[in-house]
Tab-separated table of C-alpha atoms in Angstrom:
chain	number	residue	atom	x	y	z
A	1349	MET	CA	-93.506	46.230	-24.096
A	1350	ASP	CA	-96.027	47.313	-21.402
A	1351	LEU	CA	-96.695	50.520	-23.321
A	1352	LEU	CA	-97.301	48.542	-26.505
A	1353	LEU	CA	-99.902	46.323	-24.806
A	1354	LEU	CA	-101.651	49.366	-23.366
A	1355	LEU	CA	-101.884	51.004	-26.787
A	1356	LEU	CA	-103.202	47.753	-28.280
A	1357	ALA	CA	-105.954	47.557	-25.624
A	1358	LEU	CA	-106.961	51.159	-26.275
A	1359	VAL	CA	-107.191	50.532	-30.023
A	1360	ILE	CA	-109.306	47.398	-29.544
A	1361	GLY	CA	-111.667	49.205	-27.110
A	1362	ALA	CA	-112.115	52.133	-29.485
A	1363	ALA	CA	-112.880	49.792	-32.394
A	1364	VAL	CA	-115.466	47.837	-30.400
A	1365	GLY	CA	-117.161	51.051	-29.210
A	1366	PHE	CA	-117.233	52.431	-32.698
A	1367	TRP	CA	-118.711	49.229	-34.090
A	1368	VAL	CA	-121.430	49.053	-31.339
A	1369	ALA	CA	-122.400	52.679	-31.829
A	1370	ARG	CA	-122.708	52.231	-35.566
A	1371	ALA	CA	-124.858	49.130	-35.166
A	1372	THR	CA	-127.235	50.858	-32.724
A	1373	GLY	CA	-127.616	53.883	-34.972
A	1374	ALA	CA	-128.441	51.747	-37.971
A	1375	THR	CA	-131.104	49.884	-36.046
A	1376	THR	CA	-132.746	53.070	-34.925
A	1377	ARG	CA	-132.750	54.486	-38.417
A	1378	GLN	CA	-134.168	51.294	-39.896
A	1379	GLN	CA	-136.912	50.627	-37.250
A	1380	PRO	CA	-139.762	52.176	-39.157
A	1381	ASP	CA	-138.888	50.314	-42.291
A	1382	ALA	CA	-137.748	47.010	-40.952
A	1383	ASP	CA	-139.718	43.933	-40.275
A	1384	PRO	CA	-139.729	42.096	-36.990
A	1385	ARG	CA	-137.352	39.466	-38.185
A	1386	ALA	CA	-134.887	41.982	-39.195
A	1387	LEU	CA	-135.369	43.680	-35.906
A	1388	THR	CA	-134.864	40.433	-34.072
A	1389	ALA	CA	-131.765	39.772	-36.098
A	1390	ALA	CA	-130.586	43.239	-35.375
A	1391	GLN	CA	-131.292	42.797	-31.714
A	1392	GLU	CA	-129.457	39.499	-31.745
A	1393	GLU	CA	-126.556	41.183	-33.455
A	1394	ALA	CA	-126.753	43.994	-30.948
A	1395	SER	CA	-126.855	41.486	-28.131
A	1396	THR	CA	-123.978	39.671	-29.715
A	1397	ALA	CA	-122.199	42.968	-30.113
A	1398	ARG	CA	-122.896	43.850	-26.509
A	1399	ALA	CA	-121.631	40.447	-25.450
A	1400	GLU	CA	-118.559	40.924	-27.539
A	1401	ALA	CA	-118.264	44.464	-26.167
A	1402	GLY	CA	-118.511	43.009	-22.645
A	1403	ARG	CA	-115.908	40.473	-23.515
A	1404	ALA	CA	-113.885	43.237	-25.071
A	1405	ARG	CA	-114.320	45.302	-21.946
A	1406	GLU	CA	-113.314	42.289	-19.871
A	1407	GLU	CA	-110.373	41.726	-22.111
A	1408	LEU	CA	-109.649	45.448	-21.920
A	1409	ALA	CA	-109.903	45.281	-18.147
A	1410	ALA	CA	-107.626	42.269	-18.184
A	1411	ILE	CA	-105.362	44.098	-20.568
A	1412	ARG	CA	-105.514	47.160	-18.343
A	1413	ALA	CA	-104.800	45.023	-15.303
A	1414	ASP	CA	-102.023	43.349	-17.172
A	1415	ALA	CA	-100.854	46.756	-18.345
A	1416	ALA	CA	-101.015	48.052	-14.775
A	1417	ARG	CA	-99.148	45.042	-13.621
A	1418	GLN	CA	-96.691	45.444	-16.447
A	1419	SER	CA	-96.514	49.171	-15.661
A	1420	LEU	CA	-95.722	48.271	-12.068
A	1421	GLU	CA	-93.157	45.807	-13.269
A	1422	ALA	CA	-91.858	48.480	-15.635
A	1423	ALA	CA	-91.652	50.874	-12.693
A	1424	GLU	CA	-89.812	48.223	-10.723
A	1425	LEU	CA	-87.662	47.614	-13.756
A	1426	ARG	CA	-87.064	51.344	-14.094
A	1427	ALA	CA	-86.151	51.440	-10.407
A	1428	THR	CA	-83.905	48.467	-10.961
A	1429	VAL	CA	-82.476	50.187	-14.034
A	1430	ALA	CA	-82.006	53.341	-11.982
A	1431	ASP	CA	-80.275	51.299	-9.281
A	1432	ALA	CA	-78.247	49.602	-11.968
A	1433	GLN	CA	-77.411	52.952	-13.502
A	1434	ARG	CA	-76.512	54.244	-10.049
A	1435	LEU	CA	-74.392	51.144	-9.477
A	1436	VAL	CA	-72.888	51.619	-12.914
A	1437	ALA	CA	-72.133	55.226	-12.033
A	1438	GLU	CA	-70.646	54.127	-8.741
A	1439	ALA	CA	-68.777	51.378	-10.565
A	1440	ARG	CA	-67.580	53.941	-13.059
A	1441	GLY	CA	-66.476	56.129	-10.154
A	1442	GLU	CA	-64.733	53.205	-8.529
A	1443	THR	CA	-63.299	52.324	-11.908
A	1444	ALA	CA	-62.046	55.864	-12.239
A	1445	LYS	CA	-60.577	55.675	-8.753
A	1446	VAL	CA	-59.030	52.296	-9.520
A	1447	ALA	CA	-57.767	53.653	-12.805
A	1448	ALA	CA	-56.306	56.617	-10.931
A	1449	GLN	CA	-54.801	54.263	-8.355
A	1450	VAL	CA	-53.516	52.035	-11.145
A	1451	ALA	CA	-52.062	55.074	-12.842
A	1452	ALA	CA	-50.491	56.182	-9.543
A	1453	ALA	CA	-49.237	52.653	-8.883
A	1454	THR	CA	-47.916	52.496	-12.420
A	1455	ALA	CA	-46.196	55.817	-11.904
A	1456	GLN	CA	-44.802	54.609	-8.572
A	1457	ARG	CA	-43.753	51.374	-10.209
A	1458	ASP	CA	-42.054	53.256	-13.015
A	1459	ALA	CA	-40.386	55.516	-10.443
A	1460	ALA	CA	-39.379	52.473	-8.364
A	1461	VAL	CA	-38.055	50.735	-11.462
A	1462	GLN	CA	-36.135	53.833	-12.412
A	1463	LYS	CA	-34.868	54.170	-8.845
A	1464	ALA	CA	-33.944	50.475	-8.789
A	1465	GLU	CA	-32.135	50.893	-12.073
A	1466	GLU	CA	-30.358	53.939	-10.693
A	1467	GLN	CA	-29.538	52.037	-7.478
A	1468	ALA	CA	-28.332	49.085	-9.528
A	1469	ALA	CA	-26.151	51.413	-11.537
A	1470	ASP	CA	-24.928	53.059	-8.322
A	1471	ARG	CA	-24.361	49.630	-6.766
A	1472	GLU	CA	-22.446	48.491	-9.817
A	1473	ALA	CA	-20.392	51.681	-9.755
A	1474	LEU	CA	-19.884	51.349	-5.998
A	1475	LEU	CA	-18.954	47.700	-6.365
A	1476	ASN	CA	-16.514	48.513	-9.143
A	1477	GLN	CA	-15.098	51.353	-7.090
A	1478	PHE	CA	-14.849	49.101	-4.033
A	1479	LYS	CA	-13.165	46.423	-6.111
A	1480	VAL	CA	-10.702	48.992	-7.379
A	1481	LEU	CA	-10.165	50.384	-3.890
A	1482	SER	CA	-9.941	46.861	-2.423
A	1483	ALA	CA	-7.459	45.830	-5.073
A	1484	GLU	CA	-5.447	48.999	-4.513
A	1485	SER	CA	-5.690	48.624	-0.729
A	1486	LEU	CA	-4.779	44.950	-0.908
A	1487	GLU	CA	-1.898	45.719	-3.237
A	1488	ARG	CA	-0.772	48.535	-0.955
A	1489	GLN	CA	-1.099	46.279	2.100
A	1490	ASN	CA	0.801	43.558	0.261
A	1491	ARG	CA	3.545	46.023	-0.599
A	1492	GLN	CA	3.593	47.278	2.965
A	1493	ALA	CA	3.534	43.705	4.270
A	1494	ASP	CA	6.351	42.751	1.901
A	1495	ALA	CA	8.355	45.789	2.962
A	1496	ALA	CA	7.632	45.104	6.637
A	1497	THR	CA	8.493	41.439	6.165
A	1498	GLU	CA	11.731	42.368	4.440
A	1499	GLN	CA	12.560	44.800	7.233
A	1500	ARG	CA	11.707	42.155	9.835
A	1501	LEU	CA	13.829	39.632	7.966
A	1502	LYS	CA	16.717	42.083	7.942
A	1503	ALA	CA	16.147	42.818	11.626
A	1504	THR	CA	15.922	39.090	12.299
A	1505	GLU	CA	19.145	38.514	10.400
A	1506	GLN	CA	20.767	41.281	12.432
A	1507	LEU	CA	19.451	39.667	15.614
A	1508	VAL	CA	20.419	36.182	14.519
A	1509	ALA	CA	23.903	37.253	13.407
A	1510	PRO	CA	25.142	37.694	17.017
A	1511	LEU	CA	23.424	34.427	17.906
A	1512	THR	CA	25.222	32.742	15.041
A	1513	ASP	CA	28.500	34.261	16.171
A	1514	GLY	CA	27.746	33.169	19.730
A	1515	LEU	CA	26.957	29.644	18.613
A	1516	ARG	CA	30.089	29.585	16.501
A	1517	GLN	CA	32.176	30.809	19.437
A	1518	MET	CA	30.491	28.276	21.700
A	1519	GLN	CA	31.216	25.545	19.159
A	1520	GLU	CA	34.829	26.662	18.988
A	1521	LYS	CA	35.031	26.667	22.790
A	1522	LEU	CA	33.504	23.213	22.959
A	1523	GLN	CA	35.944	21.991	20.340
A	1524	LEU	CA	38.796	23.489	22.352
A	1525	VAL	CA	37.459	21.826	25.489
A	1526	GLU	CA	37.201	18.505	23.674
A	1527	LEU	CA	40.708	18.906	22.283
A	1528	GLU	CA	41.952	19.821	25.738
A	1529	ARG	CA	40.214	16.808	27.253
A	1530	THR	CA	41.680	14.529	24.596
A	1531	LYS	CA	45.055	16.117	25.118
A	1532	MET	CA	44.746	15.647	28.881
A	1533	ALA	CA	43.870	11.985	28.434
A	1534	ALA	CA	46.846	11.502	26.125
A	1535	GLU	CA	49.112	13.429	28.482
A	1536	LEU	CA	47.866	11.373	31.398
A	1537	GLY	CA	48.767	8.181	29.566
A	1538	GLU	CA	52.148	9.629	28.679
A	1539	GLN	CA	52.645	10.718	32.268
A	1540	VAL	CA	51.834	7.256	33.570
A	1541	ALA	CA	54.346	5.798	31.138
A	1542	ALA	CA	56.812	8.523	32.120
A	1543	VAL	CA	56.288	7.683	35.789
A	1544	GLN	CA	57.074	4.088	35.076
A	1545	ARG	CA	60.127	5.101	33.097
A	1546	SER	CA	61.210	7.577	35.742
A	1547	GLY	CA	60.824	4.951	38.442
A	1548	GLU	CA	63.120	2.652	36.538
A	1549	ALA	CA	65.533	5.501	35.916
A	1550	ILE	CA	65.458	6.515	39.559
A	1551	ARG	CA	66.148	2.969	40.670
A	1552	ARG	CA	69.071	2.784	38.266
A	1553	GLU	CA	70.390	6.123	39.410
A	1554	THR	CA	70.101	5.153	43.053
A	1555	THR	CA	72.928	2.685	42.746
A	1556	SER	CA	75.055	4.858	40.470
A	1557	LEU	CA	74.711	7.846	42.748
A	1558	SER	CA	75.243	6.031	46.021
A	1559	ASN	CA	78.891	7.018	46.157
A	1560	ALA	CA	78.177	10.631	45.141
A	1561	LEU	CA	75.523	11.034	47.816
A	1562	ARG	CA	77.802	10.562	50.762
A	1563	THR	CA	78.216	14.325	51.275
A	1564	PRO	CA	75.209	16.317	52.611
A	1565	GLN	CA	75.442	18.990	49.873
A	1566	VAL	CA	75.300	16.419	47.089
A	1567	ARG	CA	72.470	14.536	48.802
A	1568	GLY	CA	70.435	17.754	49.146
A	1569	ALA	CA	71.005	18.771	45.533
A	1570	TRP	CA	70.108	15.287	44.331
A	1571	GLY	CA	66.871	15.291	46.337
A	1572	GLU	CA	65.924	18.731	45.017
A	1573	ARG	CA	66.643	17.737	41.410
A	1574	SER	CA	64.702	14.522	41.855
A	1575	LEU	CA	61.764	16.459	43.327
A	1576	LYS	CA	61.819	19.051	40.536
A	1577	ARG	CA	61.937	16.321	37.924
A	1578	ILE	CA	58.974	14.558	39.488
A	1579	VAL	CA	57.039	17.821	39.519
A	1580	GLU	CA	57.791	18.500	35.870
A	1581	ILE	CA	56.881	14.930	34.942
A	1582	SER	CA	53.519	15.498	36.632
A	1583	GLY	CA	52.776	18.286	34.170
A	1584	LEU	CA	53.393	21.337	36.372
A	1585	THR	CA	55.290	24.415	35.181
A	1586	GLU	CA	57.879	26.267	37.276
A	1587	ARG	CA	56.987	29.813	38.398
A	1588	CYS	CA	53.437	29.140	37.305
A	1589	ASP	CA	52.321	25.955	39.015
A	1590	PHE	CA	55.202	25.673	41.502
A	1591	ASP	CA	58.190	27.605	42.932
A	1592	THR	CA	61.484	26.255	44.319
A	1593	GLN	CA	63.636	27.535	47.161
A	1594	GLN	CA	61.344	30.465	47.966
A	1595	THR	CA	62.360	32.235	51.184
A	1596	TYR	CA	59.832	33.194	53.874
A	1597	ALA	CA	60.484	35.398	56.906
A	1598	SER	CA	58.610	34.928	60.176
A	1599	ASP	CA	59.014	35.694	63.861
A	1600	ASP	CA	60.833	32.358	64.281
A	1601	GLY	CA	63.365	33.153	61.558
A	1602	ARG	CA	63.767	32.632	57.836
A	1603	PHE	CA	62.478	29.508	56.143
A	1604	ARG	CA	63.062	28.231	52.631
A	1605	PRO	CA	60.928	25.228	51.659
A	1606	ASP	CA	62.303	23.118	48.826
A	1607	LEU	CA	59.064	23.361	46.834
A	1608	ARG	CA	55.852	25.336	46.905
A	1609	VAL	CA	53.025	23.881	44.812
A	1610	ASN	CA	50.346	26.380	43.808
A	1611	LEU	CA	46.808	25.031	43.945
A	1612	PRO	CA	43.658	26.461	42.386
A	1613	ALA	CA	41.671	29.003	44.417
A	1614	GLY	CA	44.891	30.492	45.868
A	1615	LYS	CA	45.892	27.443	47.913
A	1616	VAL	CA	49.493	26.150	48.287
A	1617	ILE	CA	51.263	23.005	49.495
A	1618	PHE	CA	54.824	22.963	50.782
A	1619	VAL	CA	57.169	20.020	49.999
A	1620	ASP	CA	60.483	19.225	51.715
A	1621	SER	CA	63.098	16.888	50.217
A	1622	LYS	CA	65.905	17.078	52.817
A	1623	VAL	CA	65.762	13.475	53.970
A	1624	PRO	CA	68.908	12.145	55.793
A	1625	LEU	CA	70.202	9.345	53.537
A	1626	ALA	CA	73.648	8.684	55.102
A	1627	ALA	CA	72.480	5.560	56.988
A	1628	VAL	CA	70.950	4.109	53.806
A	1629	LEU	CA	74.213	4.594	51.919
A	1630	GLU	CA	76.106	2.923	54.753
A	1631	ALA	CA	73.718	-0.019	54.619
A	1632	TYR	CA	74.255	-0.436	50.864
A	1633	ASN	CA	78.038	-0.337	51.344
A	1634	THR	CA	78.133	-3.262	53.779
A	1635	GLU	CA	77.400	-6.881	53.125
A	1636	ASP	CA	76.671	-7.757	56.743
A	1637	GLU	CA	72.933	-8.195	57.109
A	1638	ALA	CA	72.919	-7.297	60.803
A	1639	GLN	CA	74.760	-4.071	60.074
A	1640	GLN	CA	72.410	-3.368	57.175
A	1641	ARG	CA	69.385	-3.807	59.421
A	1642	GLY	CA	70.987	-1.498	61.952
A	1643	HIS	CA	71.658	1.143	59.299
A	1644	PHE	CA	68.111	0.837	57.943
A	1645	LEU	CA	66.681	1.235	61.454
A	1646	SER	CA	68.900	4.245	62.003
A	1647	PHE	CA	67.640	5.686	58.701
A	1648	ALA	CA	64.014	5.213	59.762
A	1649	ARG	CA	64.713	6.936	63.075
A	1650	ASN	CA	66.445	9.799	61.250
A	1651	VAL	CA	63.342	10.173	59.054
A	1652	ARG	CA	61.170	10.328	62.161
A	1653	ALA	CA	63.464	12.960	63.664
A	1654	HIS	CA	63.230	14.963	60.444
A	1655	ILE	CA	59.428	14.665	60.672
A	1656	ASP	CA	59.623	16.246	64.124
A	1657	GLN	CA	61.744	19.096	62.722
A	1658	LEU	CA	59.284	19.756	59.889
A	1659	SER	CA	56.377	19.689	62.330
A	1660	ASP	CA	58.136	22.240	64.515
A	1661	LYS	CA	58.814	24.531	61.532
A	1662	GLY	CA	55.109	24.597	60.624
A	1663	TYR	CA	55.517	25.518	56.967
A	1664	TRP	CA	51.704	25.739	56.567
A	1665	GLN	CA	51.793	28.819	58.804
A	1666	LEU	CA	53.847	30.702	56.199
A	1667	ASP	CA	50.846	31.054	53.870
A	1668	LEU	CA	47.195	31.322	54.831
A	1669	GLY	CA	46.248	29.391	51.711
A	1670	SER	CA	48.152	26.281	52.774
A	1671	PRO	CA	46.471	23.258	54.334
A	1672	GLU	CA	47.843	22.368	57.759
A	1673	PHE	CA	50.394	19.808	56.622
A	1674	VAL	CA	53.683	19.576	54.739
A	1675	ILE	CA	54.829	16.829	52.363
A	1676	LEU	CA	58.117	15.046	53.113
A	1677	TYR	CA	59.472	13.707	49.830
A	1678	LEU	CA	61.534	10.508	49.931
A	1679	PRO	CA	63.467	10.392	46.609
A	1680	SER	CA	62.973	6.666	46.049
A	1681	ASP	CA	60.137	4.195	46.434
A	1682	GLU	CA	62.702	1.738	47.811
A	1683	ILE	CA	63.785	4.202	50.500
A	1684	TYR	CA	60.125	4.832	51.363
A	1685	ARG	CA	59.577	1.069	51.671
A	1686	LEU	CA	62.667	0.614	53.873
A	1687	ALA	CA	61.545	3.358	56.272
A	1688	LEU	CA	58.094	1.829	56.681
A	1689	GLU	CA	59.523	-1.672	57.095
A	1690	GLN	CA	61.674	-0.509	59.987
A	1691	LEU	CA	58.986	1.617	61.625
A	1692	PRO	CA	55.538	0.409	60.465
A	1693	ASP	CA	53.783	3.176	62.396
A	1694	LEU	CA	55.952	5.861	60.783
A	1695	HIS	CA	53.190	6.922	58.417
A	1696	ASP	CA	50.663	7.362	61.223
A	1697	TYR	CA	53.249	9.162	63.296
A	1698	ALA	CA	53.931	11.588	60.461
A	1699	THR	CA	50.222	12.186	60.010
A	1700	ARG	CA	49.859	13.105	63.686
A	1701	LYS	CA	52.732	15.545	63.210
A	1702	GLN	CA	50.946	17.078	60.181
A	1703	VAL	CA	53.534	15.626	57.803
A	1704	VAL	CA	52.634	13.499	54.764
A	1705	LEU	CA	55.228	10.985	53.563
A	1706	ALA	CA	55.485	10.687	49.782
A	1707	SER	CA	57.639	8.630	47.455
A	1708	PRO	CA	57.880	9.300	43.690
A	1709	GLY	CA	55.134	6.767	43.068
A	1710	LEU	CA	52.857	8.570	45.547
A	1711	LEU	CA	53.836	12.162	44.822
A	1712	ILE	CA	53.390	11.976	41.055
A	1713	PRO	CA	49.654	11.086	41.240
A	1714	GLN	CA	49.159	13.793	43.856
A	1715	LEU	CA	50.859	16.380	41.672
A	1716	GLN	CA	48.960	15.127	38.639
A	1717	ILE	CA	45.781	15.759	40.576
A	1718	VAL	CA	47.017	19.312	41.096
A	1719	ALA	CA	47.842	19.633	37.383
A	1720	ASN	CA	44.432	18.276	36.475
A	1721	GLY	CA	42.956	20.720	38.951
A	1722	TRP	CA	44.575	23.585	37.070
A	1723	LYS	CA	43.252	22.151	33.840
A	1724	GLN	CA	39.842	21.862	35.401
A	1725	VAL	CA	40.114	25.513	36.398
A	1726	ALA	CA	40.927	26.349	32.789
A	1727	LEU	CA	38.022	24.199	31.685
A	1728	ALA	CA	35.817	25.876	34.267
A	1729	GLU	CA	36.845	29.269	32.928
A	1730	THR	CA	36.095	28.046	29.432
A	1731	ALA	CA	32.809	26.634	30.694
A	1732	GLY	CA	32.129	29.991	32.332
A	1733	GLN	CA	32.741	31.709	29.035
A	1734	ILE	CA	30.485	29.155	27.362
A	1735	SER	CA	27.864	29.745	30.055
A	1736	LYS	CA	28.167	33.486	29.518
A	1737	LEU	CA	27.804	32.988	25.795
A	1738	GLY	CA	24.853	30.700	26.504
A	1739	ARG	CA	23.206	33.360	28.690
A	1740	GLU	CA	23.803	35.983	26.026
A	1741	LEU	CA	22.434	33.553	23.470
A	1742	HIS	CA	19.411	32.905	25.692
A	1743	GLN	CA	18.816	36.639	26.140
A	1744	ARG	CA	19.121	37.215	22.433
A	1745	LEU	CA	16.828	34.295	21.731
A	1746	ALA	CA	14.371	35.756	24.246
A	1747	THR	CA	14.607	39.121	22.471
A	1748	LEU	CA	14.170	37.390	19.128
A	1749	GLY	CA	11.203	35.465	20.526
A	1750	ALA	CA	9.672	38.728	21.756
A	1751	HIS	CA	10.112	40.233	18.302
A	1752	PHE	CA	8.563	37.159	16.692
A	1753	ASP	CA	5.714	37.296	19.218
A	1754	LYS	CA	5.167	40.972	18.391
A	1755	LEU	CA	5.319	40.096	14.691
A	1756	GLY	CA	2.778	37.312	15.246
A	1757	ARG	CA	0.434	39.686	17.090
A	1758	SER	CA	0.807	42.242	14.283
A	1759	LEU	CA	0.040	39.603	11.662
A	1760	THR	CA	-2.925	38.412	13.738
A	1761	SER	CA	-4.235	41.983	14.000
A	1762	SER	CA	-3.781	42.469	10.252
A	1763	VAL	CA	-5.624	39.225	9.498
A	1764	LYS	CA	-8.431	40.177	11.913
A	1765	ALA	CA	-8.709	43.638	10.333
A	1766	TYR	CA	-8.801	42.123	6.841
A	1767	ASN	CA	-11.429	39.554	7.907
A	1768	SER	CA	-13.491	42.321	9.554
A	1769	ALA	CA	-13.305	44.403	6.361
A	1770	VAL	CA	-14.392	41.427	4.243
A	1771	ALA	CA	-17.192	40.605	6.710
A	1772	THR	CA	-18.381	44.244	6.637
A	1773	LEU	CA	-18.302	44.173	2.845
A	1774	GLU	CA	-20.341	40.975	2.676
A	1775	SER	CA	-22.806	41.716	5.526
A	1776	ARG	CA	-23.418	45.447	5.055
A	1777	VAL	CA	-22.009	47.011	1.918
A	1778	MET	CA	-23.027	44.239	-0.477
A	1779	VAL	CA	-26.456	43.859	1.210
A	1780	SER	CA	-27.126	47.587	0.836
A	1781	ALA	CA	-25.821	47.481	-2.714
A	1782	ARG	CA	-28.124	44.575	-3.611
A	1783	ARG	CA	-31.176	46.544	-2.455
């Protein structure tokens, strides 16, 4: 636009100059022929032309100034355009760089996408493979666990079988003990009834045998039979729980106690039944009360004398297992009562002489205590066997408990290992696979 204005100013200036020059030339050529009025008119036109030329020059100067200004502005615009072109070039360079970066980023993105797809495929394959391996491992572990459990069950059954046998044997022993206890209670009741019956029988026989007991041999045999019967009634067995007429030799001679009662723990008790009964028989054969009292007193004194003889013999010295006393058996509770009535201190006297007086009513409970002692020994042996079985059972239970404890630790270790594997899968393998 500045160039167009400049060209327009040049054209206008040239036209004005041409018109002024032509007017001046015409005036000069027409001066000889023209009149003054024409000359004045021509001068006025020339003046007007000069004024217009001045105005034209002013306008041209203004146009030139405006053109210069516009040229300056055009230069500034060209500089601005150059800067803009430079900026455009720089922008194009940056755009090229950005395009290159975008292309590189796109390539990287495509590579990353491809890599991610490959990783996803690998992860899927790895996950499928892990699932297969986990399923196979779990199935294998289950089979192994089932086999181990079956083996442990078989081992447990083998361990429990002796325990079951032990419990069964213990139950059988306890049943035997209970049967034995019941039998003992029944036998004790029968023995008490038998004692009562035997007492009645002995009292009846006392009168019937009074005539037969006048000779010493018959009296001794009757006392021995009575003693043996009492012992058997008490529940003792000959040659097992007691022995009769067993001979002992010592420095003082040969001794033969009427009865030797065997006690538990290797102990023995000696019993003598040779009580002098002649005075009692004499008393029963007379009706005179004074004579009877005399015969009864004589009988009591004879018993005391026999106590002295037994004390001197010292039967307890024949066996180290014997307590330091001997039992003097009086074959009738009535005879025992008569002796104590005549000599009330006879019992204490016998005790000081290490002799224990015993009638059937006293000896039977003592012998029953011995019999019960033997039964208690048998029960103790049975209890010992039960205790042994209990100890074996306890040991086997302890062994079984140790095996179960070991099994529990193994199961705990297996569970911990499985949990660790699952935790590793979730926290590491799956996390890496998801990336």
